[in-house]
Amino acid sequence: MKVAGIEVSPDHFIGGERVASSSTFTDYSPIDEEALGEIARGGQREADLAVTAATEAFPAWAALGASGRAVYLHRLADLIDANVERLAPVECVDMAMLLRSLKARLINRGARNYRSYADLAVAYEERVWDSNGTHNRVLRMPSGPAVVITPWNAPFMLSTWKTAPALAAGSTMILKPAEWSPLSCSLLADLVDEAGFPPGVFNIVQGIGEEIGAALVSNPAVSRISFTGSPETARHIGVAAAKNIVPFTGELGGKGPLLVFEDCDLEAAARKAAGQFDDAGQVCLAGTRILVEESVVEPFMELFHRFADEHVLGDPRSDDTTVTPLIHRDHFERVAGFVERARANGDEIVRGGQPAERGGLFYEPTLVIPRSNDSEIVQREVFGPVLTVQTFSEEDEGVALANSTPYGLSGILYTGSSERAERVGRAIRAGTVWVNTFLVRDLTAPFGGIGISGIGREGGDFALDFYSDLKTLQIAEGTTE
């Protein structure tokens, strides 16, 4: 099939070969809701084939060592950089992320993921010490076949973010991309093949989560499971992992606070707050709960609306567009449902609050003043262009509001005080807190959530440790060869 003029295989990639299924599902473009093609719909058969291929390939891949595996990862990274003009248009049409962002940042970030984790694995320094008459070392042992299940937003980058440390650590892979945006991961399989990866090291299977996803996470031959998605799905995966005593990590979304204190650069804070509508709000790290100190709420809101007015709803392939359509008709109805329930609850809709006039899957950037902090619109993740705004009078009250949901993925804080930055930054319960900035990521830093935002950490050595079994080797002093 051809998408954006690029040939894309609709089949799985298992054991180094393309594999079809007896049934398919239809993939639609969010841009116009037109069908892009019929995609192989895997189930128990394909899950078993992929796990078997990964299991058989594991011993040789593990035996290569970090330096041997790094050769393949660097080769794959180079191919990603060389194919940005193929990957970006396909993901744009399939997921409706801004084409300019994909070309400028996100696809190349995939290449950086593979290079960074390859180099981190090679540079690993064993912990070495002497005690109780023994010489001690901590060794990383590759854990075995790993299942990675990725979300529909930024699918290429997030797939590389998860698979890179797994491969670098010596695991073999079964990647299951989201059914709403599987195509850029199919292109990734082509690059894996071109990079010469041994058959079975990197497998990609497509399908519906309740079908092939469930079959993968329940397979007792799987040694690790990594998932990004909803807390509801994570609970099912966690049960399956627990039955087989398999380590599981999950990044499960957020409801991040964006605190604005009176001593901050108010214009910068308002611009960043209005920027949370980017990508139609389909960003788990977004600061969707705007919390403003009462003394500056009026000038802040004036600036916020001014910057929000600059947004342009449109085709993600256009350089003018800032707000894109939502991913799927089902998700559109979910977002609209949140706003309608908020309206019925007595929450005040001060901006937007309805489907956009241009139709399709576009929803107006929406701002809500909730009737109370218990409102559903405050307490649950919407994952759309919907923000709330609340006020506080004292720092402690602002922190309490920031920590008042069951989520804890990220937070944003704007202040001109270094003391407050340290104090409030420590007090906010979240896996990542940004002060006077947003979405700046260091690949060596831990990443993950608190509460229902997730379990475990990704990033740097934290990810490499997850995909490894750690061993303490103790050798008595005086032992001779």
Coordinates of C-alpha atoms in Angstrom, one line a residue:
M1 CA 0.0 0.0 0.0
K2 CA 1.1 3.6 -0.6
V3 CA 0.7 6.4 2.0
A4 CA 1.9 9.9 1.2
G5 CA 3.6 8.4 -1.9
I6 CA 5.6 6.0 0.2
E7 CA 5.3 2.2 0.0
V8 CA 4.3 0.8 3.4
S9 CA 3.8 -2.9 4.1
P10 CA 0.6 -3.7 5.9
D11 CA 2.0 -7.0 7.2
H12 CA 3.8 -8.0 10.4
F13 CA 7.6 -8.4 10.6
I14 CA 8.4 -11.7 12.3
G15 CA 11.7 -13.6 12.2
G16 CA 13.1 -11.2 9.6
E17 CA 10.2 -11.7 7.2
R18 CA 6.9 -10.1 6.4
V19 CA 4.0 -12.2 7.6
A20 CA 0.3 -11.7 6.7
S21 CA -2.8 -12.5 8.7
S22 CA -6.1 -14.1 7.8
S23 CA -7.9 -11.0 9.0
T24 CA -7.3 -7.2 8.9
F25 CA -8.3 -3.9 10.4
T26 CA -8.8 -0.6 8.6
D27 CA -6.3 2.2 9.4
Y28 CA -7.8 5.8 8.9
S29 CA -6.1 9.1 8.5
P30 CA -7.2 11.7 11.1
I31 CA -6.7 14.4 8.6
D32 CA -9.8 13.5 6.5
E33 CA -11.0 10.2 8.1
E34 CA -10.2 8.4 4.8
A35 CA -9.1 4.8 4.9
L36 CA -5.3 4.4 4.4
G37 CA -5.4 0.6 4.0
E38 CA -6.1 -2.8 5.5
I39 CA -3.5 -3.8 8.1
A40 CA -2.7 -7.3 9.2
R41 CA -4.7 -8.1 12.4
G42 CA -2.6 -10.5 14.5
G43 CA -3.9 -12.8 17.2
Q44 CA -2.7 -15.8 19.2
R45 CA -0.9 -17.3 16.2
E46 CA 1.1 -14.2 15.3
A47 CA 1.9 -13.6 19.0
D48 CA 3.3 -17.1 19.4
L49 CA 5.3 -16.8 16.2
A50 CA 6.9 -13.6 17.3
V51 CA 7.7 -14.8 20.8
T52 CA 9.2 -18.0 19.4
A53 CA 11.3 -16.0 16.9
A54 CA 12.5 -13.7 19.7
T55 CA 13.3 -16.6 22.0
E56 CA 15.3 -18.5 19.4
A57 CA 17.3 -15.3 18.5
F58 CA 18.0 -14.3 22.1
P59 CA 21.1 -16.5 22.9
A60 CA 23.2 -15.2 20.0
W61 CA 22.1 -11.6 20.4
A62 CA 22.9 -11.7 24.1
A63 CA 26.3 -13.3 23.4
L64 CA 27.3 -10.4 21.1
G65 CA 27.9 -8.2 24.1
A66 CA 27.2 -4.4 24.3
S67 CA 29.9 -3.5 21.7
G68 CA 28.7 -6.0 19.2
R69 CA 25.0 -4.9 19.5
A70 CA 26.0 -1.3 19.3
V71 CA 27.2 -1.8 15.7
Y72 CA 23.6 -2.7 14.7
L73 CA 22.0 0.1 16.7
H74 CA 24.3 2.7 15.2
R75 CA 23.6 1.3 11.7
L76 CA 19.9 1.6 12.4
A77 CA 20.3 5.1 13.7
D78 CA 22.1 6.2 10.5
L79 CA 19.3 4.7 8.4
I80 CA 16.7 6.6 10.4
D81 CA 18.5 9.9 9.8
A82 CA 18.7 9.1 6.1
N83 CA 15.0 8.3 5.8
V84 CA 13.4 11.3 7.6
E85 CA 11.7 12.3 4.3
R86 CA 10.1 8.8 4.1
L87 CA 9.2 8.4 7.8
A88 CA 7.8 11.9 8.6
P89 CA 5.1 12.2 5.9
V90 CA 3.8 8.7 6.6
E91 CA 3.5 9.4 10.4
C92 CA 2.0 12.8 9.6
V93 CA -0.8 11.3 7.5
D94 CA -1.3 8.3 9.9
M95 CA -1.3 10.2 13.2
A96 CA -1.8 13.9 12.2
M97 CA 1.2 15.2 14.1
L98 CA 2.7 18.4 12.7
L99 CA 4.9 17.5 9.7
R100 CA 7.4 20.2 10.5
S101 CA 7.8 18.8 14.1
L102 CA 8.4 15.3 12.8
K103 CA 11.0 16.5 10.3
A104 CA 12.8 18.8 12.7
R105 CA 12.7 16.8 16.0
L106 CA 10.8 13.6 16.5
I107 CA 12.1 11.3 13.8
N108 CA 15.7 12.3 14.4
R109 CA 15.1 11.7 18.1
G110 CA 14.5 8.1 17.2
A111 CA 18.0 7.9 15.8
R112 CA 19.4 9.6 18.9
N113 CA 17.6 7.0 21.1
Y114 CA 19.4 4.1 19.4
R115 CA 22.8 5.9 19.4
S116 CA 22.5 7.0 23.0
Y117 CA 21.5 3.7 24.5
A118 CA 24.1 1.8 22.4
D119 CA 26.8 4.0 23.8
L120 CA 25.4 3.9 27.4
A121 CA 25.5 0.1 27.3
V122 CA 29.0 0.0 26.1
A123 CA 30.1 2.5 28.7
Y124 CA 28.6 0.6 31.6
E125 CA 31.0 0.4 34.5
E126 CA 30.5 -2.6 36.8
R127 CA 30.3 -1.8 40.5
V128 CA 33.4 -3.3 42.1
W129 CA 34.3 -3.6 45.8
D130 CA 35.9 -5.8 48.3
S131 CA 34.2 -7.1 51.5
N132 CA 34.3 -10.1 53.9
G133 CA 37.3 -11.6 52.1
T134 CA 35.8 -11.5 48.7
H135 CA 36.1 -9.4 45.5
N136 CA 32.6 -8.4 44.3
R137 CA 31.2 -7.2 41.0
V138 CA 27.7 -6.4 39.8
L139 CA 27.1 -7.8 36.3
R140 CA 24.2 -7.0 33.9
M141 CA 22.8 -10.1 32.2
P142 CA 20.4 -9.8 29.2
S143 CA 17.0 -10.8 30.5
G144 CA 15.4 -12.4 27.4
P145 CA 12.6 -11.6 25.0
A146 CA 10.7 -8.4 25.8
V147 CA 7.3 -7.1 24.7
V148 CA 6.9 -3.4 24.1
I149 CA 3.5 -1.9 23.6
T150 CA 3.4 1.7 22.4
P151 CA 0.7 4.4 22.1
W152 CA -0.7 6.1 19.1
N153 CA 0.8 9.6 19.8
A154 CA 4.3 10.1 18.5
P155 CA 4.4 6.3 17.6
F156 CA 7.8 6.2 15.9
M157 CA 9.7 8.2 18.5
L158 CA 8.1 6.4 21.5
S159 CA 8.8 3.0 19.9
T160 CA 12.5 3.8 19.5
W161 CA 12.6 5.2 23.1
K162 CA 11.5 1.8 24.4
T163 CA 13.1 -0.6 22.0
A164 CA 16.6 1.1 22.0
P165 CA 17.5 0.2 25.7
A166 CA 16.0 -3.2 25.4
L167 CA 18.1 -4.1 22.3
A168 CA 21.2 -2.4 23.8
A169 CA 20.9 -4.4 27.0
G170 CA 20.7 -7.6 25.0
S171 CA 17.0 -8.4 24.9
T172 CA 15.2 -9.4 21.8
M173 CA 12.1 -7.5 20.9
I174 CA 8.4 -7.9 20.1
L175 CA 7.0 -4.4 19.4
K176 CA 3.2 -4.0 19.2
P177 CA 2.3 -0.5 17.9
A178 CA -1.1 1.1 18.5
E179 CA -3.7 0.1 16.0
W180 CA -4.7 3.8 15.3
S181 CA -1.2 4.7 14.0
P182 CA 0.9 1.6 13.0
L183 CA 2.5 2.7 9.8
S184 CA 5.7 4.4 10.8
C185 CA 6.6 1.3 12.9
S186 CA 6.1 -0.8 9.7
L187 CA 8.7 1.4 8.0
L188 CA 10.9 0.9 11.1
A189 CA 10.8 -2.8 10.3
D190 CA 12.2 -2.1 6.8
L191 CA 15.1 -0.2 8.3
V192 CA 15.8 -3.0 10.8
D193 CA 16.0 -5.4 7.9
E194 CA 18.2 -3.1 5.9
A195 CA 20.5 -2.7 9.0
G196 CA 21.1 -6.4 8.9
F197 CA 19.7 -7.3 12.3
P198 CA 19.7 -11.1 12.8
P199 CA 16.2 -12.6 12.1
G200 CA 14.0 -12.7 15.2
V201 CA 15.9 -10.0 17.2
F202 CA 13.4 -7.3 16.3
N203 CA 9.8 -8.3 15.6
I204 CA 6.8 -6.1 15.0
V205 CA 3.2 -7.3 15.2
Q206 CA 0.1 -5.4 14.5
G207 CA -3.5 -5.7 15.7
I208 CA -6.0 -4.9 18.4
G209 CA -4.8 -4.6 22.0
E210 CA -7.4 -6.9 23.5
E211 CA -6.4 -9.6 21.0
I212 CA -2.7 -9.7 20.1
G213 CA -1.6 -7.5 23.0
A214 CA -3.3 -9.8 25.5
A215 CA -1.7 -12.8 23.9
L216 CA 1.8 -11.3 24.0
V217 CA 1.7 -10.2 27.7
S218 CA 0.4 -13.5 28.9
N219 CA 3.1 -15.6 27.1
P220 CA 5.3 -17.2 29.8
A221 CA 8.4 -17.0 27.5
V222 CA 8.4 -13.2 27.8
S223 CA 10.9 -11.8 30.2
R224 CA 10.0 -8.1 30.3
I225 CA 6.9 -6.0 29.4
S226 CA 6.9 -2.2 28.8
F227 CA 3.7 -0.3 28.1
T228 CA 2.6 3.2 27.5
G229 CA -1.1 3.9 27.5
S230 CA -4.0 4.2 29.9
P231 CA -4.1 3.1 33.6
E232 CA -7.1 0.9 32.7
T233 CA -5.2 -1.1 30.2
A234 CA -2.1 -1.2 32.4
R235 CA -4.1 -2.9 35.2
H236 CA -4.9 -5.8 32.8
I237 CA -1.3 -6.0 31.7
G238 CA -0.1 -5.9 35.3
V239 CA -2.3 -8.9 36.2
A240 CA -0.9 -10.9 33.2
A241 CA 2.6 -10.0 34.2
A242 CA 2.1 -10.9 37.8
K243 CA 0.8 -14.4 36.9
N244 CA 4.1 -15.1 35.1
I245 CA 6.2 -13.0 37.6
V246 CA 7.4 -10.8 34.8
P247 CA 8.8 -7.3 35.5
F248 CA 6.5 -4.7 34.1
T249 CA 7.0 -1.0 33.5
G250 CA 4.2 1.4 32.5
E251 CA 3.9 5.1 31.6
L252 CA 0.2 5.8 32.0
G253 CA -0.6 9.4 31.2
G254 CA -1.0 12.5 33.3
K255 CA -2.9 15.5 34.4
G256 CA 0.0 17.8 35.0
P257 CA -0.3 21.1 36.9
L258 CA 1.1 24.4 35.5
L259 CA 1.7 26.7 38.4
V260 CA 2.1 30.4 37.8
F261 CA 3.4 32.6 40.6
E262 CA 3.2 36.3 40.7
D263 CA 7.0 36.7 40.6
C264 CA 7.4 35.0 37.3
D265 CA 7.8 36.2 33.7
L266 CA 4.0 36.4 33.2
E267 CA 4.2 36.6 29.4
A268 CA 6.4 33.5 29.1
A269 CA 4.1 31.6 31.4
A270 CA 1.0 32.6 29.5
R271 CA 2.6 31.7 26.2
K272 CA 3.6 28.3 27.5
A273 CA 0.1 27.7 29.0
A274 CA -1.5 28.5 25.6
G275 CA 1.0 26.2 24.0
Q276 CA -0.5 23.2 25.8
F277 CA -3.1 23.2 23.0
D278 CA -0.3 22.1 20.6
D279 CA -0.9 18.7 18.9
A280 CA -4.5 19.0 19.9
G281 CA -3.5 18.4 23.5
Q282 CA -2.5 14.8 22.8
V283 CA 0.6 14.9 24.9
C284 CA 0.8 13.0 28.2
L285 CA 3.2 15.5 29.7
A286 CA 1.1 18.5 29.0
G287 CA 0.3 21.0 31.8
T288 CA -3.5 20.8 31.5
R289 CA -4.3 22.2 34.9
I290 CA -3.3 25.9 35.0
L291 CA -3.0 27.1 38.6
V292 CA -2.5 30.9 38.8
E293 CA -1.8 33.0 41.9
E294 CA -4.8 35.2 42.5
S295 CA -2.9 38.5 42.5
V296 CA -2.0 38.1 38.8
V297 CA -4.9 36.1 37.4
E298 CA -6.4 39.0 35.4
P299 CA -3.2 40.0 33.5
F300 CA -2.3 36.3 33.0
M301 CA -5.7 35.5 31.5
E302 CA -5.5 38.5 29.2
L303 CA -2.1 37.2 27.9
F304 CA -3.3 33.6 27.7
H305 CA -6.3 34.5 25.5
R306 CA -4.1 36.6 23.3
F307 CA -1.7 33.8 22.7
A308 CA -4.5 31.2 22.3
D309 CA -6.0 33.4 19.6
E310 CA -2.8 32.8 17.6
H311 CA -3.5 29.1 17.2
V312 CA -4.4 27.9 13.7
L313 CA -6.5 24.7 13.3
G314 CA -5.5 23.0 10.1
D315 CA -3.9 20.3 8.1
P316 CA -0.7 19.1 9.9
R317 CA 1.2 19.2 6.6
S318 CA 0.8 23.0 6.5
D319 CA 3.4 25.2 8.1
D320 CA 0.7 27.6 9.4
T321 CA -1.1 24.9 11.5
T322 CA -0.6 24.7 15.3
V323 CA -3.6 22.7 16.3
T324 CA -4.2 19.4 14.5
P325 CA -7.2 17.1 14.4
L326 CA -7.8 14.4 17.1
I327 CA -6.5 10.9 16.3
H328 CA -9.8 9.0 15.7
R329 CA -13.6 9.4 15.8
D330 CA -13.8 7.4 19.0
H331 CA -11.3 9.6 20.7
F332 CA -13.1 12.7 19.4
E333 CA -16.3 11.6 21.0
R334 CA -14.4 10.9 24.2
V335 CA -13.0 14.4 24.4
A336 CA -16.4 16.0 23.5
G337 CA -18.0 13.9 26.2
F338 CA -15.7 15.3 28.9
V339 CA -16.6 18.8 27.9
E340 CA -20.3 18.1 27.8
R341 CA -20.3 16.5 31.2
A342 CA -18.3 19.5 32.5
R343 CA -21.0 21.8 31.1
A344 CA -23.7 19.7 32.7
N345 CA -21.8 19.7 36.0
G346 CA -21.9 23.5 36.1
D347 CA -18.3 24.1 35.2
E348 CA -17.8 27.3 33.2
I349 CA -16.6 27.0 29.6
V350 CA -14.8 30.2 29.0
R351 CA -13.2 29.3 25.7
G352 CA -14.2 26.8 23.0
G353 CA -16.2 23.9 24.2
Q354 CA -17.4 22.5 21.0
P355 CA -16.3 20.8 17.7
A356 CA -14.6 23.2 15.4
E357 CA -16.5 24.8 12.5
R358 CA -14.2 23.2 9.9
G359 CA -15.6 19.8 10.9
G360 CA -13.9 16.5 10.8
L361 CA -11.9 15.6 13.9
F362 CA -11.1 19.1 14.9
Y363 CA -12.1 20.3 18.3
E364 CA -11.8 23.9 19.5
P365 CA -9.1 24.7 22.0
T366 CA -11.1 24.8 25.2
L367 CA -10.6 26.4 28.6
V368 CA -12.8 25.5 31.6
I369 CA -13.2 27.1 35.0
P370 CA -14.3 24.1 37.2
R371 CA -17.0 24.4 39.7
S372 CA -14.8 22.6 42.2
N373 CA -11.5 20.8 42.4
D374 CA -13.5 17.5 42.5
S375 CA -14.9 18.1 39.0
E376 CA -14.2 15.3 36.6
I377 CA -12.6 17.7 34.1
V378 CA -9.9 18.4 36.8
Q379 CA -9.5 14.9 38.1
R380 CA -9.3 12.7 34.9
E381 CA -7.1 12.9 31.8
V382 CA -8.9 14.2 28.8
F383 CA -6.0 14.0 26.3
G384 CA -7.4 16.6 24.0
P385 CA -7.2 20.4 23.6
V386 CA -9.0 21.0 26.9
L387 CA -7.4 22.9 29.8
T388 CA -8.7 24.0 33.2
V389 CA -7.8 27.1 35.2
Q390 CA -7.9 27.6 38.9
T391 CA -6.5 30.2 41.3
F392 CA -4.7 30.0 44.7
S393 CA -3.7 32.7 47.2
E394 CA -0.8 31.1 49.0
E395 CA 2.1 28.9 47.9
D396 CA 1.0 26.0 50.0
E397 CA -2.5 26.1 48.5
G398 CA -1.0 26.0 45.0
V399 CA 1.1 23.0 45.9
A400 CA -1.9 21.3 47.4
L401 CA -3.9 21.8 44.2
A402 CA -1.0 20.6 42.1
N403 CA -0.9 17.3 44.1
S404 CA -4.7 16.9 44.3
T405 CA -5.2 14.3 41.5
P406 CA -4.3 10.6 41.4
Y407 CA -1.8 11.3 38.6
G408 CA 1.9 12.3 38.9
L409 CA 3.7 12.2 35.6
S410 CA 4.9 15.8 35.3
G411 CA 4.5 19.3 36.4
I412 CA 5.4 22.8 35.2
L413 CA 6.3 25.7 37.5
Y414 CA 6.9 29.4 36.6
T415 CA 8.6 31.6 39.2
G416 CA 11.3 34.2 39.3
S417 CA 12.6 32.9 42.7
S418 CA 15.3 30.2 42.8
E419 CA 14.3 29.4 46.4
R420 CA 10.7 28.9 45.3
A421 CA 11.8 26.9 42.3
E422 CA 13.7 24.5 44.7
R423 CA 11.0 24.4 47.3
V424 CA 8.0 23.9 45.1
G425 CA 9.8 21.8 42.6
R426 CA 10.6 19.4 45.5
A427 CA 7.0 19.5 46.8
I428 CA 5.2 18.7 43.6
R429 CA 4.6 14.9 43.4
A430 CA 5.6 14.0 39.8
G431 CA 8.2 12.1 38.0
T432 CA 9.4 15.2 36.2
V433 CA 9.1 18.9 37.1
W434 CA 10.1 21.7 34.8
V435 CA 10.8 25.2 36.1
N436 CA 10.4 28.0 33.6
T437 CA 10.6 25.6 30.7
F438 CA 8.8 22.6 29.2
L439 CA 9.6 19.3 27.4
V440 CA 13.3 19.5 27.7
R441 CA 14.5 15.9 28.0
D442 CA 17.9 14.4 28.9
L443 CA 18.0 10.8 27.8
T444 CA 20.1 9.8 30.8
A445 CA 17.5 11.1 33.3
P446 CA 14.9 8.8 34.8
F447 CA 11.4 9.1 33.3
G448 CA 8.1 7.8 34.7
G449 CA 5.2 8.6 36.9
I450 CA 3.8 8.6 40.4
G451 CA 0.4 7.3 41.4
I452 CA -1.7 6.1 38.5
S453 CA 0.7 7.8 36.1
G454 CA 2.9 4.8 36.1
I455 CA 5.2 2.2 37.6
G456 CA 9.0 2.0 37.1
R457 CA 11.3 4.3 35.3
E458 CA 12.7 4.6 31.8
G459 CA 15.7 6.6 30.6
G460 CA 19.5 6.1 30.9
D461 CA 20.8 3.3 33.1
F462 CA 17.3 3.0 34.6
A463 CA 16.1 1.5 31.4
L464 CA 19.1 -0.6 30.8
D465 CA 18.8 -2.1 34.3
F466 CA 15.1 -2.9 33.6
Y467 CA 16.0 -5.0 30.6
S468 CA 18.8 -6.8 32.5
D469 CA 19.1 -9.3 35.3
L470 CA 21.6 -8.0 37.8
K471 CA 24.0 -10.5 39.3
T472 CA 26.5 -10.1 42.1
L473 CA 29.6 -12.2 41.5
Q474 CA 31.7 -12.8 44.6
I475 CA 35.2 -14.4 44.4
A476 CA 37.2 -15.3 47.4
E477 CA 40.4 -13.4 47.9
G478 CA 43.4 -15.5 46.9
T479 CA 41.5 -17.5 44.2
T480 CA 43.9 -18.4 41.5
E481 CA 43.3 -19.1 37.8

